[in-house]
Amino acid sequence: MKRIKNVFVPLSFALLAGCAPDVPDSIPLPTQICVRTLHHTWPISDCTVYVKYNADSFPGYNQPGAYFDAVFKTDKDGRGCIKPVPEGRHWLVAIGYDSLYYPHDVIGNMPVTIALDGVAKLDTIIYVTEKH
């Protein structure tokens, strides 16, 4: 009996330890950036919004897509969101197409700051204008 008891105790401990949930590698931030892209009060659908995290200055419109840290598109109402985003000062660069006005290519940008103890969820408008 002694032999079974020695085997049973470690085995039961191993079974109990195996039932514990895994500790997550990271906890998602409750942060989000939502935009609406407008040109002359009209929504710009399918507008590409590039995000450069922790940027001190405007990254420009001519950077390749891989230069940016994230990207999302706006829907038919010109609305789009990305979440989670890290805390910090980021730049949004919007590039779209407006079939109602010439020239059709439109661009816009804006800096945003996300902070858990400040604005963690931002909902804003990016006004875009003709690209010259």
Coordinates of N, CA and C in Angstrom, one line a residue:
M1 N 0.8 -1.2 0.0 CA 0.0 0.0 0.0 C 0.8 1.3 0.0
K2 N 2.0 1.2 0.6 CA 2.8 2.4 0.7 C 3.3 2.8 -0.7
R3 N 3.6 1.8 -1.5 CA 4.0 2.1 -2.8 C 2.9 2.8 -3.7
I4 N 1.7 2.4 -3.6 CA 0.6 3.0 -4.3 C 0.3 4.4 -3.8
K5 N 0.4 4.6 -2.5 CA 0.2 5.9 -1.9 C 1.2 6.9 -2.5
N6 N 2.5 6.5 -2.6 CA 3.5 7.4 -3.1 C 3.3 7.7 -4.5
V7 N 2.8 6.8 -5.3 CA 2.5 7.0 -6.7 C 1.2 7.9 -6.9
F8 N 0.2 7.6 -6.0 CA -1.1 8.3 -6.2 C -1.0 9.8 -5.8
V9 N -0.3 10.2 -4.8 CA -0.2 11.6 -4.4 C 0.5 12.4 -5.5
P10 N 1.6 12.1 -6.0 CA 2.2 12.9 -7.1 C 1.3 12.9 -8.3
L11 N 0.7 11.8 -8.6 CA -0.2 11.8 -9.8 C -1.4 12.7 -9.6
S12 N -2.0 12.6 -8.4 CA -3.2 13.5 -8.2 C -2.8 15.0 -8.2
F13 N -1.6 15.3 -7.7 CA -1.2 16.7 -7.7 C -0.9 17.1 -9.2
A14 N -0.4 16.3 -10.0 CA -0.1 16.6 -11.4 C -1.5 16.8 -12.1
L15 N -2.5 16.0 -11.8 CA -3.8 16.2 -12.5 C -4.4 17.5 -12.1
L16 N -4.3 17.8 -10.8 CA -4.9 19.1 -10.3 C -4.2 20.3 -10.9
A17 N -2.9 20.2 -11.0 CA -2.1 21.3 -11.6 C -2.4 21.5 -13.1
G18 N -2.7 20.4 -13.8 CA -3.1 20.4 -15.2 C -4.4 21.1 -15.5
C19 N -5.3 21.2 -14.5 CA -6.6 21.9 -14.6 C -6.5 23.4 -14.5
A20 N -5.4 23.9 -14.0 CA -5.4 25.4 -13.9 C -5.3 26.0 -15.3
P21 N -6.0 27.2 -15.4 CA -6.0 27.9 -16.7 C -4.6 28.4 -17.0
D22 N -4.2 28.5 -18.3 CA -3.0 29.1 -18.7 C -3.0 30.6 -18.4
V23 N -1.8 31.1 -18.0 CA -1.7 32.5 -17.9 C -1.5 33.2 -19.2
P24 N -2.3 34.2 -19.6 CA -2.1 34.8 -20.9 C -0.8 35.5 -21.1
D25 N -0.3 35.5 -22.3 CA 1.0 36.1 -22.6 C 0.9 37.6 -22.5
S26 N -0.3 38.2 -22.8 CA -0.5 39.6 -22.7 C -2.0 39.9 -22.5
I27 N -2.3 41.0 -22.0 CA -3.7 41.5 -21.8 C -4.0 42.6 -22.8
P28 N -5.0 42.4 -23.6 CA -5.3 43.4 -24.6 C -5.7 44.7 -24.0
L29 N -5.2 45.8 -24.6 CA -5.5 47.1 -24.1 C -7.0 47.5 -24.5
P30 N -7.7 48.2 -23.6 CA -9.0 48.7 -24.0 C -9.0 50.0 -24.8
T31 N -8.2 50.0 -25.8 CA -7.9 51.3 -26.6 C -8.5 51.1 -28.0
Q32 N -8.9 52.2 -28.6 CA -9.4 52.1 -30.0 C -9.4 53.5 -30.6
I33 N -9.2 53.5 -31.9 CA -9.3 54.7 -32.7 C -10.3 54.5 -33.8
C34 N -11.4 55.3 -33.9 CA -12.4 55.3 -34.9 C -12.4 56.6 -35.6
V35 N -12.5 56.6 -36.9 CA -12.5 57.8 -37.7 C -13.7 57.7 -38.7
R36 N -14.0 58.9 -39.2 CA -14.9 59.1 -40.3 C -14.2 60.0 -41.3
T37 N -14.0 59.6 -42.5 CA -13.3 60.4 -43.5 C -14.4 61.2 -44.3
L38 N -14.2 62.5 -44.4 CA -15.1 63.4 -45.1 C -14.4 64.3 -46.0
H39 N -15.0 64.5 -47.2 CA -14.5 65.5 -48.2 C -15.7 66.3 -48.6
H40 N -15.7 67.6 -48.4 CA -16.8 68.5 -48.7 C -18.1 68.0 -48.1
T41 N -18.0 67.5 -46.8 CA -19.1 67.0 -46.0 C -19.6 65.6 -46.5
W42 N -19.0 65.1 -47.6 CA -19.4 63.7 -48.1 C -18.5 62.7 -47.5
P43 N -19.0 61.5 -47.1 CA -18.1 60.4 -46.6 C -17.3 59.8 -47.8
I44 N -16.1 59.5 -47.5 CA -15.2 58.8 -48.4 C -15.1 57.4 -48.0
S45 N -15.8 56.5 -48.8 CA -15.7 55.1 -48.5 C -14.5 54.5 -49.1
D46 N -14.1 53.3 -48.5 CA -12.9 52.6 -48.9 C -11.6 53.4 -48.9
C47 N -11.6 54.3 -47.9 CA -10.4 55.2 -47.7 C -9.4 54.3 -46.9
T48 N -8.2 54.4 -47.3 CA -7.1 53.6 -46.5 C -6.6 54.6 -45.5
V49 N -6.6 54.1 -44.2 CA -6.0 54.9 -43.1 C -4.8 54.2 -42.6
Y50 N -3.7 54.8 -42.7 CA -2.4 54.2 -42.2 C -2.2 54.8 -40.8
V51 N -1.6 54.0 -40.0 CA -1.3 54.5 -38.6 C 0.2 54.3 -38.3
K52 N 0.9 55.3 -37.9 CA 2.3 55.3 -37.5 C 2.3 55.5 -36.0
Y53 N 2.7 54.5 -35.2 CA 2.7 54.6 -33.8 C 3.9 55.4 -33.3
N54 N 3.7 56.1 -32.2 CA 4.8 56.8 -31.5 C 5.6 57.6 -32.4
A55 N 5.0 58.4 -33.2 CA 5.7 59.3 -34.2 C 5.7 60.7 -33.7
D56 N 6.9 61.3 -33.7 CA 7.1 62.7 -33.3 C 6.7 63.7 -34.4
S57 N 6.7 63.3 -35.6 CA 6.5 64.2 -36.7 C 5.6 63.5 -37.8
F58 N 5.0 64.3 -38.7 CA 4.2 63.7 -39.7 C 5.0 62.9 -40.7
P59 N 4.6 61.6 -40.9 CA 5.4 60.7 -41.7 C 5.3 61.0 -43.2
G60 N 4.4 61.7 -43.7 CA 4.3 62.0 -45.1 C 3.3 61.1 -45.8
Y61 N 3.0 61.4 -47.1 CA 2.1 60.7 -47.9 C 2.8 59.7 -48.8
N62 N 4.1 59.8 -49.0 CA 4.8 59.0 -50.0 C 5.5 57.8 -49.4
Q63 N 5.3 57.5 -48.1 CA 5.9 56.3 -47.5 C 5.2 55.0 -48.1
P64 N 6.0 53.9 -48.2 CA 5.3 52.7 -48.6 C 4.5 52.2 -47.5
G65 N 3.5 51.4 -47.8 CA 2.6 50.8 -46.8 C 3.3 50.1 -45.6
A66 N 4.4 49.4 -45.9 CA 5.2 48.7 -44.9 C 5.8 49.6 -43.9
Y67 N 6.0 50.9 -44.2 CA 6.5 51.8 -43.3 C 5.6 52.0 -42.0
F68 N 4.3 51.9 -42.2 CA 3.4 52.1 -41.2 C 3.2 50.9 -40.3
D69 N 2.7 51.1 -39.1 CA 2.5 50.0 -38.1 C 1.2 49.3 -38.3
A70 N 0.2 50.0 -38.8 CA -1.1 49.4 -38.9 C -1.9 50.1 -40.1
V71 N -2.9 49.5 -40.5 CA -3.7 50.1 -41.6 C -5.1 49.5 -41.5
F72 N -6.1 50.4 -41.8 CA -7.5 49.9 -41.9 C -8.2 50.7 -43.0
K73 N -9.4 50.2 -43.3 CA -10.2 50.9 -44.4 C -11.5 51.4 -43.8
T74 N -12.1 52.4 -44.5 CA -13.4 52.9 -44.1 C -14.5 52.2 -44.9
D75 N -15.7 52.1 -44.3 CA -16.8 51.4 -44.9 C -17.5 52.4 -45.8
K76 N -18.7 52.0 -46.3 CA -19.5 52.8 -47.2 C -19.9 54.2 -46.7
D77 N -19.9 54.3 -45.3 CA -20.3 55.6 -44.7 C -19.0 56.4 -44.3
G78 N -17.8 55.9 -44.7 CA -16.6 56.6 -44.4 C -16.1 56.3 -43.0
R79 N -16.6 55.3 -42.3 CA -16.2 55.0 -40.9 C -15.3 53.8 -40.9
G80 N -14.3 53.8 -40.0 CA -13.4 52.7 -39.8 C -12.8 52.8 -38.4
C81 N -12.4 51.6 -37.9 CA -11.8 51.6 -36.5 C -10.7 50.6 -36.5
I82 N -9.8 50.8 -35.5 CA -8.7 49.9 -35.2 C -8.6 49.8 -33.7
K83 N -8.4 48.5 -33.3 CA -8.2 48.3 -31.8 C -7.5 47.0 -31.7
P84 N -6.8 46.8 -30.6 CA -6.3 47.8 -29.7 C -5.2 48.5 -30.3
V85 N -4.9 49.7 -29.8 CA -3.7 50.5 -30.2 C -2.9 50.8 -28.9
P86 N -1.6 50.9 -29.1 CA -0.7 51.2 -28.0 C -0.9 52.6 -27.5
E87 N -0.6 52.9 -26.2 CA -0.6 54.2 -25.8 C 0.5 55.0 -26.5
G88 N 0.3 56.3 -26.6 CA 1.3 57.2 -27.2 C 0.7 58.1 -28.2
R89 N 1.6 58.9 -28.9 CA 1.2 59.9 -29.9 C 1.4 59.2 -31.3
H90 N 0.3 59.1 -32.0 CA 0.4 58.4 -33.3 C -0.1 59.4 -34.4
W91 N 0.3 59.1 -35.6 CA -0.2 59.8 -36.8 C -1.1 58.9 -37.7
L92 N -2.2 59.5 -38.1 CA -3.1 58.9 -39.0 C -2.9 59.5 -40.4
V93 N -2.8 58.8 -41.4 CA -2.6 59.3 -42.8 C -3.7 58.6 -43.6
A94 N -4.6 59.4 -44.1 CA -5.8 58.9 -44.9 C -5.5 59.2 -46.4
I95 N -5.8 58.1 -47.2 CA -5.6 58.3 -48.7 C -6.9 57.6 -49.3
G96 N -7.6 58.4 -50.1 CA -8.8 57.9 -50.7 C -9.1 58.4 -52.1
Y97 N -10.3 58.2 -52.5 CA -10.8 58.6 -53.9 C -12.2 59.1 -53.8
D98 N -12.4 60.3 -54.4 CA -13.7 60.9 -54.4 C -14.1 61.1 -55.8
S99 N -15.1 60.4 -56.3 CA -15.5 60.4 -57.7 C -16.4 61.7 -58.0
L100 N -16.8 62.4 -56.9 CA -17.6 63.6 -57.2 C -16.9 64.8 -57.5
Y101 N -15.6 64.9 -57.1 CA -14.8 66.1 -57.3 C -13.5 65.8 -58.0
Y102 N -13.0 66.8 -58.7 CA -11.8 66.6 -59.4 C -10.8 67.6 -58.8
P103 N -9.5 67.2 -58.6 CA -9.0 65.8 -58.8 C -9.6 64.8 -57.8
H104 N -9.6 63.6 -58.2 CA -10.3 62.6 -57.5 C -9.6 62.0 -56.3
D105 N -8.2 62.0 -56.3 CA -7.4 61.5 -55.2 C -7.5 62.5 -54.0
V106 N -7.8 62.0 -52.8 CA -7.9 62.9 -51.7 C -7.0 62.3 -50.6
I107 N -6.5 63.3 -49.7 CA -5.6 62.9 -48.7 C -5.9 63.7 -47.4
G108 N -5.5 63.2 -46.3 CA -5.6 63.9 -45.0 C -4.8 63.2 -43.9
N109 N -4.6 64.0 -42.9 CA -3.8 63.4 -41.8 C -4.1 64.1 -40.5
M110 N -3.8 63.4 -39.4 CA -4.0 64.1 -38.1 C -3.2 63.3 -37.0
P111 N -2.6 64.0 -36.0 CA -2.0 63.3 -34.9 C -3.1 63.0 -33.9
V112 N -2.9 61.9 -33.2 CA -3.8 61.5 -32.1 C -2.9 61.0 -30.9
T113 N -3.5 61.2 -29.7 CA -2.8 60.7 -28.5 C -3.8 59.7 -27.8
I114 N -3.3 58.6 -27.5 CA -4.0 57.5 -26.8 C -3.4 57.3 -25.5
A115 N -4.1 57.3 -24.4 CA -3.6 57.1 -23.0 C -4.7 56.5 -22.2
L116 N -4.3 55.4 -21.4 CA -5.3 54.8 -20.5 C -5.8 55.7 -19.5
D117 N -5.0 56.7 -19.1 CA -5.5 57.6 -18.0 C -6.0 58.9 -18.7
G118 N -6.2 58.9 -20.0 CA -6.7 60.1 -20.7 C -7.8 59.6 -21.7
V119 N -7.5 59.8 -23.0 CA -8.4 59.3 -24.0 C -7.9 57.9 -24.5
A120 N -8.7 56.9 -24.1 CA -8.3 55.5 -24.4 C -9.1 55.1 -25.7
K121 N -10.3 55.7 -25.9 CA -11.1 55.4 -27.1 C -11.4 56.7 -27.8
L122 N -10.9 56.9 -29.0 CA -11.1 58.1 -29.8 C -12.0 57.9 -30.9
D123 N -12.9 58.8 -31.1 CA -13.8 58.8 -32.3 C -13.8 60.2 -32.9
T124 N -13.3 60.3 -34.1 CA -13.0 61.6 -34.7 C -13.3 61.6 -36.2
I125 N -13.1 62.8 -36.8 CA -13.3 63.0 -38.2 C -11.9 63.3 -38.8
I126 N -11.6 62.7 -39.9 CA -10.4 63.2 -40.7 C -11.0 63.8 -42.0
Y127 N -10.7 65.1 -42.1 CA -11.2 65.8 -43.3 C -10.1 65.6 -44.4
V128 N -10.4 65.1 -45.5 CA -9.5 64.9 -46.6 C -9.7 66.0 -47.7
T129 N -8.7 66.3 -48.4 CA -8.7 67.3 -49.5 C -8.1 66.8 -50.7
E130 N -8.2 67.5 -51.8 CA -7.7 67.1 -53.1 C -6.1 67.0 -53.0
K131 N -5.6 66.0 -53.6 CA -4.2 65.8 -53.7 C -3.7 66.6 -54.9
H132 N -2.7 67.5 -54.7 CA -2.2 68.3 -55.8 C -0.8 67.9 -56.2

